[in-house]
Amino acid sequence: MHQKTRRFQIYTFTFMLFLAFLTRAHAGGPLDLVRTTVDRAIQILKDPKLSSRDKKNERVDQLREALDAIFDYEEMAKRALGPHWRQRTPAEQQEFVKLFQYFLERVYSDKIDLYGGEKVRFGREVMDNEFAQVESTIIQPKGEEIAVVYKLRQVNGQWKVYDAIVENISIVNNYRSQFDRVISSSSYEELVKRLRGKLGSAQ
């Protein structure tokens, strides 16, 4: 179970990393945006000027700045909390969005050095009004293939990522199951406490 959890965390990191440099510009469709993003991200990851340990914080800062622009953290947090979202006050909802954002940032910042030369092959783009999904396959150096479907929606005219299906597992739904177990067996307050603990925060 521990190995499966670590594998999923690596997939989560890979999904976030490959979309980290999506800009606010949205000329063209989601497929064009994702393809451009992946190419740019890989170029940066291969840049020897950013490969040293003392450049890690700089890389993390670049990821954080880009992610703030393209990830729909509110939608991700809302879906991750599921039916419990409606039971929270507006202030609690706002707090949870930030907490979930910091949690995801910790995932990719802790695992930013995991990139090892992966390549990406793209498939179909499927559009449905303000929603879209882009099919792709991550090809690892040893040849293992990982199917990833990126899910996007338009927010104020901009395409933003709110989930990804990695090997038929939704990243957001996976967290929703984990969060629901904690809330059902204990309380929402306990979930918040655990998330803060993972962040090493005394909020």
Coordinates of N, CA, C and O in Angstrom, one line a residue, residues 50-177:
L50 N 19.8 25.3 -14.1 CA 18.8 25.2 -13.0 C 18.9 23.8 -12.3 O 18.0 23.5 -11.5
S51 N 19.9 23.0 -12.7 CA 20.0 21.6 -12.2 C 20.7 21.5 -10.8 O 20.5 20.4 -10.2
S52 N 21.4 22.5 -10.4 CA 22.1 22.3 -9.1 C 21.2 22.5 -7.9 O 20.1 23.0 -8.0
R53 N 21.7 21.9 -6.8 CA 20.8 21.9 -5.6 C 20.5 23.4 -5.2 O 19.4 23.6 -4.6
D54 N 21.5 24.3 -5.3 CA 21.2 25.6 -4.9 C 20.2 26.4 -5.7 O 19.9 27.5 -5.4
K55 N 19.8 25.8 -6.8 CA 18.8 26.4 -7.7 C 17.4 25.8 -7.5 O 16.5 26.2 -8.1
K56 N 17.3 24.8 -6.5 CA 16.0 24.2 -6.3 C 14.9 25.2 -5.9 O 13.8 25.2 -6.4
N57 N 15.2 26.1 -5.0 CA 14.3 27.1 -4.6 C 13.8 28.0 -5.7 O 12.6 28.3 -5.8
E58 N 14.7 28.3 -6.6 CA 14.4 29.1 -7.8 C 13.4 28.3 -8.7 O 12.4 28.9 -9.2
R59 N 13.7 27.0 -8.9 CA 12.8 26.2 -9.7 C 11.4 26.1 -9.0 O 10.3 26.2 -9.7
V60 N 11.4 25.9 -7.7 CA 10.1 25.8 -7.0 C 9.3 27.1 -7.1 O 8.1 27.1 -7.3
D61 N 10.0 28.2 -7.0 CA 9.4 29.5 -7.1 C 8.7 29.7 -8.5 O 7.7 30.3 -8.6
Q62 N 9.5 29.3 -9.5 CA 8.9 29.4 -10.8 C 7.7 28.6 -11.0 O 6.7 29.0 -11.6
L63 N 7.7 27.4 -10.5 CA 6.6 26.5 -10.5 C 5.4 27.1 -9.8 O 4.2 27.1 -10.3
R64 N 5.6 27.6 -8.6 CA 4.6 28.2 -7.8 C 3.9 29.4 -8.5 O 2.7 29.5 -8.6
E65 N 4.7 30.2 -9.1 CA 4.2 31.4 -9.8 C 3.4 31.0 -11.0 O 2.3 31.5 -11.2
A66 N 3.8 30.0 -11.7 CA 3.1 29.5 -12.9 C 1.8 28.8 -12.5 O 0.7 29.0 -13.1
L67 N 1.9 27.9 -11.5 CA 0.7 27.2 -11.1 C -0.4 28.1 -10.6 O -1.6 27.8 -10.8
D68 N -0.1 29.2 -9.9 CA -1.1 30.1 -9.4 C -1.9 30.7 -10.5 O -3.1 31.0 -10.4
A69 N -1.3 30.7 -11.7 CA -2.0 31.3 -12.9 C -2.9 30.3 -13.6 O -3.9 30.7 -14.2
I70 N -2.5 29.0 -13.6 CA -3.2 28.1 -14.4 C -4.0 27.0 -13.7 O -4.9 26.3 -14.3
F71 N -3.8 26.8 -12.4 CA -4.6 25.8 -11.7 C -5.8 26.4 -11.0 O -5.7 27.5 -10.4
D72 N -6.9 25.7 -11.2 CA -8.2 26.2 -10.6 C -8.3 25.6 -9.2 O -9.0 24.6 -9.0
Y73 N -7.5 26.2 -8.3 CA -7.4 25.6 -6.9 C -8.8 25.5 -6.2 O -9.0 24.5 -5.5
E74 N -9.6 26.5 -6.5 CA -10.9 26.5 -5.8 C -11.8 25.3 -6.2 O -12.4 24.6 -5.4
E75 N -11.8 25.1 -7.6 CA -12.5 23.9 -8.1 C -12.0 22.6 -7.6 O -12.7 21.7 -7.3
M76 N -10.6 22.5 -7.6 CA -10.0 21.3 -7.1 C -10.3 21.0 -5.7 O -10.6 19.9 -5.3
A77 N -10.2 22.1 -4.9 CA -10.5 21.9 -3.4 C -11.9 21.5 -3.2 O -12.2 20.7 -2.4
K78 N -12.8 22.2 -3.9 CA -14.3 21.9 -3.8 C -14.6 20.4 -4.2 O -15.3 19.8 -3.4
R79 N -14.0 20.0 -5.3 CA -14.2 18.6 -5.7 C -13.6 17.6 -4.7 O -14.1 16.5 -4.5
A80 N -12.4 18.0 -4.2 CA -11.7 17.1 -3.3 C -12.4 16.9 -1.9 O -12.4 15.9 -1.3
L81 N -13.1 18.0 -1.5 CA -13.9 17.9 -0.3 C -15.3 17.3 -0.5 O -15.9 16.8 0.5
G82 N -15.7 17.2 -1.7 CA -17.0 16.6 -2.1 C -18.2 17.2 -1.3 O -18.3 18.4 -1.2
P83 N -19.1 16.3 -0.9 CA -20.3 16.8 -0.2 C -20.0 17.6 1.1 O -20.9 18.3 1.5
H84 N -18.9 17.4 1.6 CA -18.5 18.1 2.9 C -18.3 19.6 2.6 O -18.4 20.4 3.6
W85 N -18.1 20.0 1.3 CA -17.9 21.4 1.0 C -19.1 22.3 1.4 O -18.9 23.3 1.9
R86 N -20.3 21.8 1.1 CA -21.5 22.6 1.3 C -21.7 22.8 2.8 O -22.5 23.7 3.2
Q87 N -21.1 21.9 3.6 CA -21.3 22.0 5.1 C -20.4 23.1 5.7 O -20.5 23.3 6.9
R88 N -19.5 23.6 5.0 CA -18.5 24.5 5.5 C -19.0 26.0 5.3 O -19.7 26.3 4.4
T89 N -18.6 26.8 6.2 CA -18.9 28.2 6.1 C -18.1 28.9 5.0 O -17.0 28.3 4.6
P90 N -18.4 30.0 4.4 CA -17.6 30.7 3.4 C -16.2 30.9 3.9 O -15.2 30.7 3.1
A91 N -16.0 31.2 5.1 CA -14.6 31.4 5.7 C -13.9 30.1 5.7 O -12.7 30.1 5.4
E92 N -14.5 29.0 6.1 CA -13.9 27.7 6.1 C -13.5 27.2 4.7 O -12.5 26.6 4.5
Q93 N -14.4 27.5 3.8 CA -14.2 27.1 2.4 C -12.9 27.9 1.8 O -12.1 27.3 1.2
Q94 N -12.9 29.1 2.1 CA -11.7 29.9 1.7 C -10.4 29.4 2.3 O -9.4 29.3 1.6
E95 N -10.5 29.1 3.6 CA -9.3 28.6 4.3 C -8.9 27.2 3.7 O -7.7 27.0 3.5
F96 N -9.9 26.4 3.4 CA -9.5 25.0 2.8 C -8.9 25.1 1.5 O -8.0 24.4 1.1
V97 N -9.4 26.1 0.6 CA -8.8 26.2 -0.7 C -7.3 26.6 -0.6 O -6.5 26.0 -1.3
K98 N -7.0 27.5 0.3 CA -5.6 27.8 0.5 C -4.8 26.7 1.1 O -3.6 26.4 0.7
L99 N -5.4 26.0 2.0 CA -4.7 24.8 2.6 C -4.4 23.7 1.6 O -3.3 23.2 1.6
F100 N -5.4 23.5 0.8 CA -5.2 22.4 -0.3 C -4.2 22.9 -1.3 O -3.4 22.1 -1.8
Q101 N -4.2 24.2 -1.6 CA -3.2 24.7 -2.5 C -1.8 24.5 -2.0 O -0.9 24.0 -2.7
Y102 N -1.6 24.9 -0.7 CA -0.3 24.7 -0.1 C 0.1 23.2 0.0 O 1.3 22.9 -0.2
F103 N -0.9 22.4 0.2 CA -0.6 20.9 0.2 C -0.1 20.4 -1.1 O 0.9 19.7 -1.2
L104 N -0.7 20.8 -2.2 CA -0.3 20.4 -3.6 C 1.1 21.0 -3.9 O 1.9 20.4 -4.5
E105 N 1.3 22.3 -3.5 CA 2.6 22.9 -3.7 C 3.7 22.1 -3.0 O 4.8 21.9 -3.5
R106 N 3.4 21.6 -1.8 CA 4.4 20.8 -1.1 C 4.7 19.5 -1.8 O 5.8 19.0 -1.8
V107 N 3.7 18.9 -2.4 CA 3.8 17.7 -3.2 C 4.9 17.9 -4.3 O 5.8 17.1 -4.4
Y108 N 4.7 18.9 -5.1 CA 5.6 19.1 -6.2 C 7.0 19.6 -5.8 O 8.0 19.3 -6.4
S109 N 7.0 20.5 -4.7 CA 8.3 21.0 -4.3 C 9.2 19.9 -3.7 O 10.4 19.9 -3.8
D110 N 8.5 19.0 -3.0 CA 9.3 17.9 -2.3 C 9.8 16.9 -3.4 O 10.8 16.2 -3.1
K111 N 9.2 16.8 -4.5 CA 9.5 15.8 -5.5 C 10.0 16.4 -6.8 O 10.0 15.7 -7.9
I112 N 10.4 17.6 -6.8 CA 10.8 18.3 -8.0 C 12.1 17.7 -8.7 O 12.3 17.8 -9.9
D113 N 12.8 16.9 -7.9 CA 14.0 16.3 -8.4 C 13.8 14.9 -9.0 O 14.7 14.2 -9.5
L114 N 12.5 14.5 -9.1 CA 12.2 13.2 -9.6 C 12.2 13.1 -11.1 O 12.2 12.0 -11.7
Y115 N 12.2 14.3 -11.8 CA 12.2 14.2 -13.3 C 13.5 13.5 -13.8 O 14.6 13.9 -13.4
G116 N 13.3 12.5 -14.6 CA 14.4 11.7 -15.1 C 14.4 11.5 -16.6 O 14.8 10.5 -17.1
G117 N 14.0 12.5 -17.4 CA 14.0 12.3 -18.8 C 12.7 11.8 -19.5 O 12.8 11.3 -20.6
E118 N 11.6 11.9 -18.7 CA 10.3 11.5 -19.3 C 10.0 12.3 -20.6 O 10.3 13.4 -20.7
K119 N 9.3 11.6 -21.5 CA 8.8 12.2 -22.7 C 7.3 12.1 -22.7 O 6.7 11.3 -22.0
V120 N 6.6 12.8 -23.6 CA 5.2 12.8 -23.6 C 4.7 12.7 -25.1 O 5.2 13.4 -26.0
R121 N 3.7 11.8 -25.3 CA 3.1 11.6 -26.6 C 1.6 12.0 -26.4 O 0.9 11.6 -25.5
F122 N 1.1 12.9 -27.3 CA -0.2 13.4 -27.1 C -1.2 12.7 -28.0 O -0.9 12.2 -29.1
G123 N -2.5 12.6 -27.5 CA -3.6 12.0 -28.3 C -4.6 13.0 -28.6 O -4.3 14.1 -29.1
R124 N -5.9 12.6 -28.3 CA -7.0 13.5 -28.7 C -7.3 14.6 -27.8 O -6.9 14.6 -26.6
E125 N -7.9 15.6 -28.4 CA -8.5 16.7 -27.6 C -10.0 16.6 -27.7 O -10.5 16.5 -28.8
V126 N -10.7 16.6 -26.6 CA -12.1 16.5 -26.6 C -12.7 17.8 -26.0 O -12.4 18.1 -24.8
M127 N -13.6 18.5 -26.7 CA -14.2 19.7 -26.3 C -15.7 19.5 -26.0 O -16.4 18.8 -26.7
D128 N -16.1 20.2 -24.9 CA -17.5 20.1 -24.5 C -17.9 21.5 -23.9 O -17.9 21.6 -22.7
N129 N -18.2 22.4 -24.8 CA -18.5 23.8 -24.4 C -17.3 24.4 -23.6 O -16.2 24.5 -24.1
E130 N -17.5 24.7 -22.3 CA -16.4 25.3 -21.5 C -15.5 24.3 -20.9 O -14.6 24.6 -20.1
F131 N -15.7 23.0 -21.1 CA -14.9 22.0 -20.6 C -14.1 21.3 -21.7 O -14.5 21.3 -22.9
A132 N -13.0 20.7 -21.3 CA -12.1 20.0 -22.3 C -11.3 19.0 -21.6 O -11.0 19.0 -20.4
Q133 N -10.8 18.0 -22.4 CA -9.8 17.1 -21.9 C -8.8 16.7 -23.0 O -9.1 16.7 -24.1
V134 N -7.6 16.5 -22.5 CA -6.5 16.2 -23.5 C -5.9 14.9 -23.1 O -5.4 14.7 -21.9
E135 N -5.8 14.0 -24.0 CA -5.2 12.6 -23.7 C -3.7 12.7 -24.0 O -3.3 13.3 -25.0
S136 N -3.0 12.0 -23.2 CA -1.6 11.9 -23.4 C -1.0 10.7 -22.8 O -1.7 10.0 -22.0
T137 N 0.3 10.4 -23.1 CA 1.0 9.2 -22.5 C 2.4 9.7 -22.1 O 3.1 10.3 -22.9
I138 N 2.7 9.5 -20.9 CA 4.0 9.8 -20.4 C 4.9 8.6 -20.6 O 4.6 7.5 -20.1
I139 N 6.0 8.8 -21.3 CA 6.9 7.6 -21.5 C 8.2 7.8 -20.7 O 8.9 8.7 -20.9
Q140 N 8.4 6.9 -19.8 CA 9.5 6.9 -18.9 C 10.8 6.4 -19.6 O 10.7 5.7 -20.6
P141 N 12.0 6.7 -19.1 CA 13.2 6.3 -19.8 C 13.3 4.8 -20.0 O 13.9 4.4 -21.1
K142 N 12.8 4.0 -19.2 CA 12.9 2.5 -19.4 C 11.8 2.0 -20.2 O 11.6 0.8 -20.4
G143 N 10.9 2.9 -20.8 CA 9.9 2.5 -21.7 C 8.5 2.3 -21.1 O 7.5 2.1 -21.8
E144 N 8.4 2.4 -19.8 CA 7.0 2.3 -19.2 C 6.2 3.5 -19.6 O 6.6 4.6 -19.6
E145 N 4.9 3.2 -19.9 CA 4.0 4.2 -20.4 C 2.9 4.4 -19.3 O 2.4 3.5 -18.8
I146 N 2.6 5.7 -19.1 CA 1.6 6.1 -18.1 C 0.6 7.0 -18.8 O 0.9 8.0 -19.4
A147 N -0.7 6.5 -18.9 CA -1.8 7.2 -19.5 C -2.3 8.4 -18.6 O -2.5 8.1 -17.4
V148 N -2.3 9.6 -19.2 CA -2.8 10.7 -18.4 C -3.8 11.5 -19.3 O -3.5 11.8 -20.4
V149 N -4.9 11.8 -18.7 CA -5.9 12.6 -19.3 C -6.1 13.9 -18.5 O -6.5 13.9 -17.3
Y150 N -5.7 15.0 -19.1 CA -5.8 16.3 -18.4 C -7.2 16.9 -18.6 O -7.8 16.9 -19.7
K151 N -7.8 17.4 -17.5 CA -9.1 17.9 -17.6 C -9.0 19.4 -17.3 O -8.4 19.9 -16.3
L152 N -9.6 20.2 -18.2 CA -9.6 21.7 -18.1 C -11.0 22.2 -18.2 O -11.9 21.6 -18.7
R153 N -11.1 23.5 -17.7 CA -12.4 24.2 -17.9 C -12.0 25.7 -18.1 O -10.9 26.1 -17.7
Q154 N -12.9 26.4 -18.8 CA -12.7 27.8 -19.0 C -13.2 28.6 -17.8 O -14.3 28.5 -17.3
V155 N -12.3 29.5 -17.3 CA -12.6 30.4 -16.2 C -12.3 31.8 -16.6 O -11.1 32.1 -16.8
N156 N -13.3 32.6 -16.7 CA -13.1 34.0 -17.2 C -12.4 34.0 -18.5 O -11.5 34.8 -18.7
G157 N -12.7 33.1 -19.4 CA -12.1 33.1 -20.7 C -10.7 32.4 -20.8 O -10.1 32.4 -21.9
Q158 N -10.3 31.8 -19.7 CA -9.0 31.2 -19.7 C -9.1 29.7 -19.4 O -9.9 29.3 -18.5
W159 N -8.3 28.9 -20.0 CA -8.3 27.5 -19.7 C -7.5 27.2 -18.5 O -6.4 27.7 -18.3
K160 N -8.1 26.5 -17.5 CA -7.4 26.1 -16.3 C -7.6 24.7 -16.0 O -8.7 24.1 -16.3
V161 N -6.6 24.1 -15.4 CA -6.6 22.7 -15.0 C -7.3 22.4 -13.7 O -7.0 23.1 -12.7
Y162 N -8.2 21.5 -13.6 CA -8.8 21.2 -12.3 C -8.7 19.7 -11.9 O -9.1 19.3 -10.9
D163 N -8.2 18.9 -12.8 CA -8.0 17.4 -12.5 C -7.2 16.7 -13.6 O -7.0 17.3 -14.6
A164 N -6.7 15.5 -13.3 CA -6.1 14.7 -14.2 C -6.4 13.2 -13.9 O -6.5 12.9 -12.7
I165 N -6.6 12.4 -14.9 CA -6.9 11.0 -14.7 C -5.6 10.3 -15.0 O -5.1 10.2 -16.2
V166 N -4.9 9.7 -14.0 CA -3.6 9.1 -14.2 C -3.8 7.6 -14.0 O -4.2 7.1 -12.9
E167 N -3.6 6.8 -15.1 CA -3.8 5.4 -15.1 C -5.2 5.1 -14.6 O -5.4 4.2 -13.7
N168 N -6.2 5.8 -15.1 CA -7.7 5.6 -14.8 C -8.0 6.0 -13.4 O -9.1 5.7 -12.9
I169 N -7.1 6.7 -12.7 CA -7.4 7.2 -11.3 C -7.4 8.7 -11.3 O -6.4 9.4 -11.7
S170 N -8.5 9.3 -10.9 CA -8.6 10.8 -10.8 C -7.8 11.2 -9.6 O -8.0 10.8 -8.5
I171 N -6.9 12.2 -9.8 CA -6.1 12.7 -8.7 C -7.1 13.4 -7.7 O -6.9 13.2 -6.5
V172 N -8.0 14.2 -8.1 CA -8.9 14.9 -7.2 C -9.8 13.9 -6.5 O -10.0 14.0 -5.2
N173 N -10.3 12.9 -7.2 CA -11.2 11.9 -6.5 C -10.4 11.0 -5.5 O -10.9 10.6 -4.5
N174 N -9.1 10.8 -5.8 CA -8.3 10.0 -4.9 C -8.2 10.8 -3.6 O -8.3 10.2 -2.5
Y175 N -7.9 12.1 -3.7 CA -7.8 12.9 -2.4 C -9.2 13.0 -1.7 O -9.3 13.0 -0.5
R176 N -10.3 13.0 -2.5 CA -11.6 13.1 -2.0 C -11.9 11.8 -1.1 O -12.5 12.0 0.0
S177 N -11.5 10.7 -1.6 CA -11.7 9.5 -0.8 C -10.9 9.5 0.5 O -11.4 9.1 1.5

